[in-house]
GROMACS .gro file of C-alpha atoms in nm:
model
  298
    1UNK     CA    1   0.000   0.000   0.000
    2UNK     CA    2   0.118   0.351  -0.079
    3UNK     CA    3   0.109   0.571   0.228
    4UNK     CA    4  -0.066   0.903   0.153
    5UNK     CA    5   0.152   1.208   0.130
    6UNK     CA    6   0.094   1.499   0.364
    7UNK     CA    7  -0.098   1.757   0.165
    8UNK     CA    8   0.085   2.066   0.286
    9UNK     CA    9   0.060   2.188   0.641
   10UNK     CA   10  -0.318   2.189   0.667
   11UNK     CA   11  -0.581   1.935   0.571
   12UNK     CA   12  -0.674   1.980   0.206
   13UNK     CA   13  -1.036   2.091   0.148
   14UNK     CA   14  -1.092   2.196  -0.214
   15UNK     CA   15  -1.470   2.205  -0.170
   16UNK     CA   16  -1.553   2.261   0.194
   17UNK     CA   17  -1.925   2.313   0.139
   18UNK     CA   18  -1.953   1.981  -0.042
   19UNK     CA   19  -1.748   1.807   0.227
   20UNK     CA   20  -1.966   1.950   0.504
   21UNK     CA   21  -2.277   1.792   0.359
   22UNK     CA   22  -2.120   1.453   0.422
   23UNK     CA   23  -1.979   1.493   0.775
   24UNK     CA   24  -2.283   1.327   0.935
   25UNK     CA   25  -2.332   0.962   0.838
   26UNK     CA   26  -2.657   0.810   0.961
   27UNK     CA   27  -2.669   0.455   1.094
   28UNK     CA   28  -2.848   0.185   0.897
   29UNK     CA   29  -3.013  -0.144   0.987
   30UNK     CA   30  -2.760  -0.430   0.995
   31UNK     CA   31  -2.674  -0.562   0.651
   32UNK     CA   32  -2.624  -0.934   0.573
   33UNK     CA   33  -2.275  -0.914   0.724
   34UNK     CA   34  -2.395  -0.714   1.026
   35UNK     CA   35  -2.255  -0.382   0.902
   36UNK     CA   36  -2.444  -0.082   1.046
   37UNK     CA   37  -2.210   0.202   0.949
   38UNK     CA   38  -1.866   0.258   0.808
   39UNK     CA   39  -1.629   0.477   0.613
   40UNK     CA   40  -1.302   0.441   0.428
   41UNK     CA   41  -1.071   0.708   0.283
   42UNK     CA   42  -1.258   0.712  -0.047
   43UNK     CA   43  -1.604   0.755   0.103
   44UNK     CA   44  -1.482   0.998   0.370
   45UNK     CA   45  -1.276   1.210   0.133
   46UNK     CA   46  -0.961   1.189   0.343
   47UNK     CA   47  -0.633   0.997   0.352
   48UNK     CA   48  -0.583   0.773   0.652
   49UNK     CA   49  -0.879   0.644   0.849
   50UNK     CA   50  -1.110   0.346   0.793
   51UNK     CA   51  -1.379   0.244   1.040
   52UNK     CA   52  -1.667  -0.005   1.037
   53UNK     CA   53  -1.921  -0.105   1.303
   54UNK     CA   54  -2.098  -0.442   1.304
   55UNK     CA   55  -2.406  -0.553   1.496
   56UNK     CA   56  -2.360  -0.931   1.508
   57UNK     CA   57  -2.584  -1.221   1.602
   58UNK     CA   58  -2.434  -1.533   1.761
   59UNK     CA   59  -2.228  -1.718   1.503
   60UNK     CA   60  -2.187  -1.424   1.265
   61UNK     CA   61  -1.830  -1.361   1.156
   62UNK     CA   62  -1.620  -1.065   1.041
   63UNK     CA   63  -1.290  -1.134   0.864
   64UNK     CA   64  -1.005  -0.926   0.729
   65UNK     CA   65  -0.734  -1.052   0.495
   66UNK     CA   66  -0.368  -0.980   0.565
   67UNK     CA   67  -0.258  -0.649   0.414
   68UNK     CA   68  -0.056  -0.340   0.501
   69UNK     CA   69  -0.319  -0.192   0.734
   70UNK     CA   70  -0.284  -0.159   1.110
   71UNK     CA   71  -0.615  -0.254   1.276
   72UNK     CA   72  -0.788  -0.192   1.605
   73UNK     CA   73  -1.059  -0.434   1.714
   74UNK     CA   74  -1.301  -0.301   1.977
   75UNK     CA   75  -1.557  -0.529   2.142
   76UNK     CA   76  -1.798  -0.248   2.225
   77UNK     CA   77  -2.081  -0.473   2.348
   78UNK     CA   78  -2.126  -0.847   2.399
   79UNK     CA   79  -1.868  -1.123   2.356
   80UNK     CA   80  -1.676  -1.245   2.051
   81UNK     CA   81  -1.400  -1.496   1.977
   82UNK     CA   82  -1.097  -1.340   1.809
   83UNK     CA   83  -0.819  -1.498   1.604
   84UNK     CA   84  -0.529  -1.289   1.473
   85UNK     CA   85  -0.299  -1.468   1.231
   86UNK     CA   86  -0.226  -1.803   1.399
   87UNK     CA   87  -0.296  -1.664   1.747
   88UNK     CA   88  -0.622  -1.753   1.921
   89UNK     CA   89  -0.712  -1.472   2.161
   90UNK     CA   90  -1.013  -1.655   2.302
   91UNK     CA   91  -1.348  -1.498   2.385
   92UNK     CA   92  -1.333  -1.126   2.460
   93UNK     CA   93  -1.589  -0.883   2.597
   94UNK     CA   94  -1.646  -0.683   2.915
   95UNK     CA   95  -2.000  -0.541   2.899
   96UNK     CA   96  -2.346  -0.583   2.752
   97UNK     CA   97  -2.387  -0.210   2.680
   98UNK     CA   98  -2.136   0.070   2.631
   99UNK     CA   99  -2.303   0.235   2.933
  100UNK     CA  100  -2.234  -0.059   3.168
  101UNK     CA  101  -1.910   0.098   3.293
  102UNK     CA  102  -1.587  -0.089   3.223
  103UNK     CA  103  -1.378  -0.022   2.912
  104UNK     CA  104  -1.386  -0.280   2.634
  105UNK     CA  105  -1.096  -0.511   2.561
  106UNK     CA  106  -0.883  -0.372   2.279
  107UNK     CA  107  -0.694  -0.576   2.020
  108UNK     CA  108  -0.424  -0.400   1.818
  109UNK     CA  109  -0.321  -0.588   1.504
  110UNK     CA  110  -0.002  -0.515   1.315
  111UNK     CA  111  -0.001  -0.511   0.933
  112UNK     CA  112   0.036  -0.846   0.760
  113UNK     CA  113  -0.198  -1.053   0.979
  114UNK     CA  114  -0.541  -1.197   0.911
  115UNK     CA  115  -0.830  -1.122   1.149
  116UNK     CA  116  -1.135  -1.332   1.234
  117UNK     CA  117  -1.408  -1.221   1.476
  118UNK     CA  118  -1.694  -1.459   1.562
  119UNK     CA  119  -1.986  -1.347   1.777
  120UNK     CA  120  -2.061  -1.566   2.078
  121UNK     CA  121  -2.354  -1.347   2.188
  122UNK     CA  122  -2.531  -1.048   2.040
  123UNK     CA  123  -2.236  -0.813   1.991
  124UNK     CA  124  -2.138  -0.469   1.871
  125UNK     CA  125  -1.788  -0.458   1.725
  126UNK     CA  126  -1.584  -0.170   1.585
  127UNK     CA  127  -1.295  -0.226   1.343
  128UNK     CA  128  -1.065   0.069   1.276
  129UNK     CA  129  -0.775   0.068   1.031
  130UNK     CA  130  -0.501   0.291   0.895
  131UNK     CA  131  -0.186   0.235   0.688
  132UNK     CA  132   0.087   0.081   0.900
  133UNK     CA  133   0.339   0.309   1.067
  134UNK     CA  134   0.691   0.260   1.201
  135UNK     CA  135   0.570   0.069   1.510
  136UNK     CA  136   0.419  -0.269   1.424
  137UNK     CA  137   0.275  -0.452   1.722
  138UNK     CA  138  -0.001  -0.701   1.797
  139UNK     CA  139  -0.141  -0.683   2.149
  140UNK     CA  140  -0.446  -0.767   2.356
  141UNK     CA  141  -0.510  -0.483   2.600
  142UNK     CA  142  -0.749  -0.605   2.872
  143UNK     CA  143  -1.014  -0.374   3.014
  144UNK     CA  144  -0.833  -0.356   3.348
  145UNK     CA  145  -0.523  -0.203   3.187
  146UNK     CA  146  -0.708   0.091   3.031
  147UNK     CA  147  -0.684   0.429   3.205
  148UNK     CA  148  -1.018   0.577   3.309
  149UNK     CA  149  -0.998   0.956   3.338
  150UNK     CA  150  -1.228   1.218   3.490
  151UNK     CA  151  -1.199   1.524   3.268
  152UNK     CA  152  -1.338   1.872   3.316
  153UNK     CA  153  -1.570   1.990   3.592
  154UNK     CA  154  -1.924   2.114   3.634
  155UNK     CA  155  -2.107   2.117   3.303
  156UNK     CA  156  -1.791   2.013   3.116
  157UNK     CA  157  -1.734   1.700   3.328
  158UNK     CA  158  -1.706   1.373   3.136
  159UNK     CA  159  -1.537   1.033   3.167
  160UNK     CA  160  -1.266   0.920   2.925
  161UNK     CA  161  -1.145   0.566   2.850
  162UNK     CA  162  -0.792   0.577   2.705
  163UNK     CA  163  -0.833   0.277   2.472
  164UNK     CA  164  -0.523   0.344   2.260
  165UNK     CA  165  -0.377   0.677   2.373
  166UNK     CA  166  -0.093   0.861   2.201
  167UNK     CA  167   0.158   0.719   2.449
  168UNK     CA  168   0.074   0.358   2.363
  169UNK     CA  169   0.298   0.164   2.127
  170UNK     CA  170   0.116   0.164   1.794
  171UNK     CA  171   0.179   0.262   1.436
  172UNK     CA  172  -0.083   0.521   1.355
  173UNK     CA  173  -0.419   0.471   1.529
  174UNK     CA  174  -0.540   0.657   1.840
  175UNK     CA  175  -0.868   0.575   2.020
  176UNK     CA  176  -1.071   0.706   2.315
  177UNK     CA  177  -1.420   0.651   2.454
  178UNK     CA  178  -1.602   0.949   2.607
  179UNK     CA  179  -1.909   0.946   2.833
  180UNK     CA  180  -2.087   1.281   2.865
  181UNK     CA  181  -2.381   1.325   3.105
  182UNK     CA  182  -2.695   1.487   2.969
  183UNK     CA  183  -2.669   1.865   2.992
  184UNK     CA  184  -2.288   1.871   2.965
  185UNK     CA  185  -2.036   1.968   2.700
  186UNK     CA  186  -1.756   1.754   2.566
  187UNK     CA  187  -1.461   1.785   2.328
  188UNK     CA  188  -1.438   2.114   2.510
  189UNK     CA  189  -1.312   2.381   2.484
  190UNK     CA  190  -1.329   2.362   2.103
  191UNK     CA  191  -0.997   2.247   1.961
  192UNK     CA  192  -0.850   2.143   1.628
  193UNK     CA  193  -0.569   1.923   1.496
  194UNK     CA  194  -0.555   1.974   1.121
  195UNK     CA  195  -0.210   2.129   1.078
  196UNK     CA  196   0.117   1.933   1.090
  197UNK     CA  197   0.322   2.162   1.313
  198UNK     CA  198   0.451   1.958   1.610
  199UNK     CA  199   0.467   2.008   1.900
  200UNK     CA  200   0.208   2.285   1.861
  201UNK     CA  201  -0.039   2.084   1.653
  202UNK     CA  202  -0.053   1.751   1.469
  203UNK     CA  203  -0.267   1.668   1.170
  204UNK     CA  204  -0.519   1.402   1.264
  205UNK     CA  205  -0.837   1.293   1.093
  206UNK     CA  206  -1.101   1.209   1.353
  207UNK     CA  207  -1.439   1.042   1.368
  208UNK     CA  208  -1.707   1.021   1.636
  209UNK     CA  209  -1.929   0.714   1.672
  210UNK     CA  210  -2.232   0.796   1.890
  211UNK     CA  211  -2.451   0.592   2.127
  212UNK     CA  212  -2.717   0.715   2.370
  213UNK     CA  213  -2.858   0.575   2.693
  214UNK     CA  214  -3.203   0.644   2.543
  215UNK     CA  215  -3.136   0.533   2.186
  216UNK     CA  216  -3.479   0.598   2.040
  217UNK     CA  217  -3.475   0.971   2.106
  218UNK     CA  218  -3.125   1.063   2.227
  219UNK     CA  219  -2.919   1.310   2.027
  220UNK     CA  220  -2.628   1.552   2.057
  221UNK     CA  221  -2.519   1.874   1.893
  222UNK     CA  222  -2.190   1.856   1.705
  223UNK     CA  223  -2.026   2.151   1.536
  224UNK     CA  224  -1.727   2.141   1.298
  225UNK     CA  225  -1.585   2.478   1.197
  226UNK     CA  226  -1.258   2.620   1.066
  227UNK     CA  227  -1.101   2.948   1.184
  228UNK     CA  228  -1.207   3.124   0.863
  229UNK     CA  229  -1.558   2.967   0.880
  230UNK     CA  230  -1.512   2.829   0.529
  231UNK     CA  231  -1.641   2.514   0.694
  232UNK     CA  232  -1.902   2.571   0.965
  233UNK     CA  233  -2.148   2.286   1.006
  234UNK     CA  234  -2.382   2.205   1.296
  235UNK     CA  235  -2.525   1.853   1.316
  236UNK     CA  236  -2.750   1.642   1.540
  237UNK     CA  237  -2.606   1.288   1.554
  238UNK     CA  238  -2.833   1.018   1.696
  239UNK     CA  239  -2.775   0.663   1.814
  240UNK     CA  240  -2.532   0.475   1.590
  241UNK     CA  241  -2.440   0.776   1.374
  242UNK     CA  242  -2.092   0.883   1.267
  243UNK     CA  243  -1.958   1.238   1.250
  244UNK     CA  244  -1.639   1.301   1.052
  245UNK     CA  245  -1.389   1.572   1.145
  246UNK     CA  246  -1.146   1.620   0.854
  247UNK     CA  247  -1.041   1.964   0.984
  248UNK     CA  248  -1.150   2.241   1.217
  249UNK     CA  249  -1.268   2.284   1.574
  250UNK     CA  250  -1.526   2.028   1.691
  251UNK     CA  251  -1.716   2.067   2.023
  252UNK     CA  252  -2.006   1.846   2.132
  253UNK     CA  253  -2.310   1.946   2.340
  254UNK     CA  254  -2.544   1.691   2.498
  255UNK     CA  255  -2.907   1.787   2.578
  256UNK     CA  256  -3.034   1.732   2.932
  257UNK     CA  257  -3.173   1.383   2.989
  258UNK     CA  258  -2.974   1.209   2.715
  259UNK     CA  259  -2.647   1.065   2.844
  260UNK     CA  260  -2.409   1.033   2.550
  261UNK     CA  261  -2.130   0.795   2.454
  262UNK     CA  262  -1.895   0.843   2.167
  263UNK     CA  263  -1.593   0.657   2.037
  264UNK     CA  264  -1.312   0.866   1.888
  265UNK     CA  265  -1.081   0.717   1.627
  266UNK     CA  266  -0.791   0.927   1.496
  267UNK     CA  267  -0.511   0.875   1.246
  268UNK     CA  268  -0.274   1.093   1.050
  269UNK     CA  269   0.072   1.115   0.894
  270UNK     CA  270   0.243   1.094   1.233
  271UNK     CA  271   0.116   0.944   1.557
  272UNK     CA  272   0.093   1.239   1.794
  273UNK     CA  273  -0.193   1.422   1.965
  274UNK     CA  274  -0.114   1.793   1.965
  275UNK     CA  275  -0.407   2.030   1.934
  276UNK     CA  276  -0.484   2.402   1.927
  277UNK     CA  277  -0.769   2.557   2.124
  278UNK     CA  278  -1.008   2.804   1.965
  279UNK     CA  279  -0.863   3.127   2.110
  280UNK     CA  280  -1.214   3.264   2.164
  281UNK     CA  281  -1.286   2.985   2.411
  282UNK     CA  282  -0.942   2.891   2.547
  283UNK     CA  283  -1.028   3.061   2.879
  284UNK     CA  284  -1.260   2.765   2.949
  285UNK     CA  285  -0.978   2.510   2.952
  286UNK     CA  286  -0.996   2.319   3.283
  287UNK     CA  287  -0.805   1.997   3.219
  288UNK     CA  288  -0.450   1.898   3.128
  289UNK     CA  289  -0.380   1.656   2.840
  290UNK     CA  290  -0.038   1.592   2.996
  291UNK     CA  291  -0.180   1.494   3.338
  292UNK     CA  292  -0.507   1.299   3.308
  293UNK     CA  293  -0.696   1.262   3.638
  294UNK     CA  294  -0.747   0.889   3.691
  295UNK     CA  295  -1.071   0.781   3.854
  296UNK     CA  296  -1.189   0.458   4.011
  297UNK     CA  297  -1.534   0.501   3.851
  298UNK     CA  298  -1.623   0.224   3.608
   0.00000   0.00000   0.00000
């Protein structure tokens, strides 16, 4: 596979208005293979990140052939058996719902290995991928090894699961789960990471996969906007939807009564998480990315 070149310092956006119309991807009923939503670089209009979510019935199987992609397997709900190459990782799963508390087990798969996932119960599985980087590692990260962070305070308080943080050994992928109580704000203050200028900022594509404690009517407000407002889109993702962030600031607001979960997947030319706050709102910063506040809450 040819690794994409960095398109200048900032994410390329030749037609921002056209791109904005496709930032919100609505969930669908499970297809024959269990697929409920997904994107790849072609459908997303970017360079690095692939992501698919499957709602599986017992016995259903998801496979990936060996190629030059690094993969991240996330057992979001239920239990599945996982085989990577010749290695049997057994049955993995830690919760029946994303809102049950503990993080999910995480399986990082280096390029060049096959993947087979077989549902043992009803299961929700996410599969992220990006072109392999310099670090090539296969690892099972159990739920108990994942840092749980309390971030923010008051109406910006939320809980973060560091599934595959920037400090982890991996080639390109970064992943977090975020739990935001109804009435609170998240991904806050607004920040962006679309310019390759380390250590000030790193270019990272990002996606948000949403779930709600009340799935039939739950929703959030998501805004994606660039400093020059050439892209300025407000969206209302609902249960199972994806929001893409190819560039720009991207805060999330959650209406009262609708506790929100989202999974963040990021990838870019280099594996680093440096971001720039919107200067208009930087005064609201009340947490440190360098010193996450661990919590015992699960």
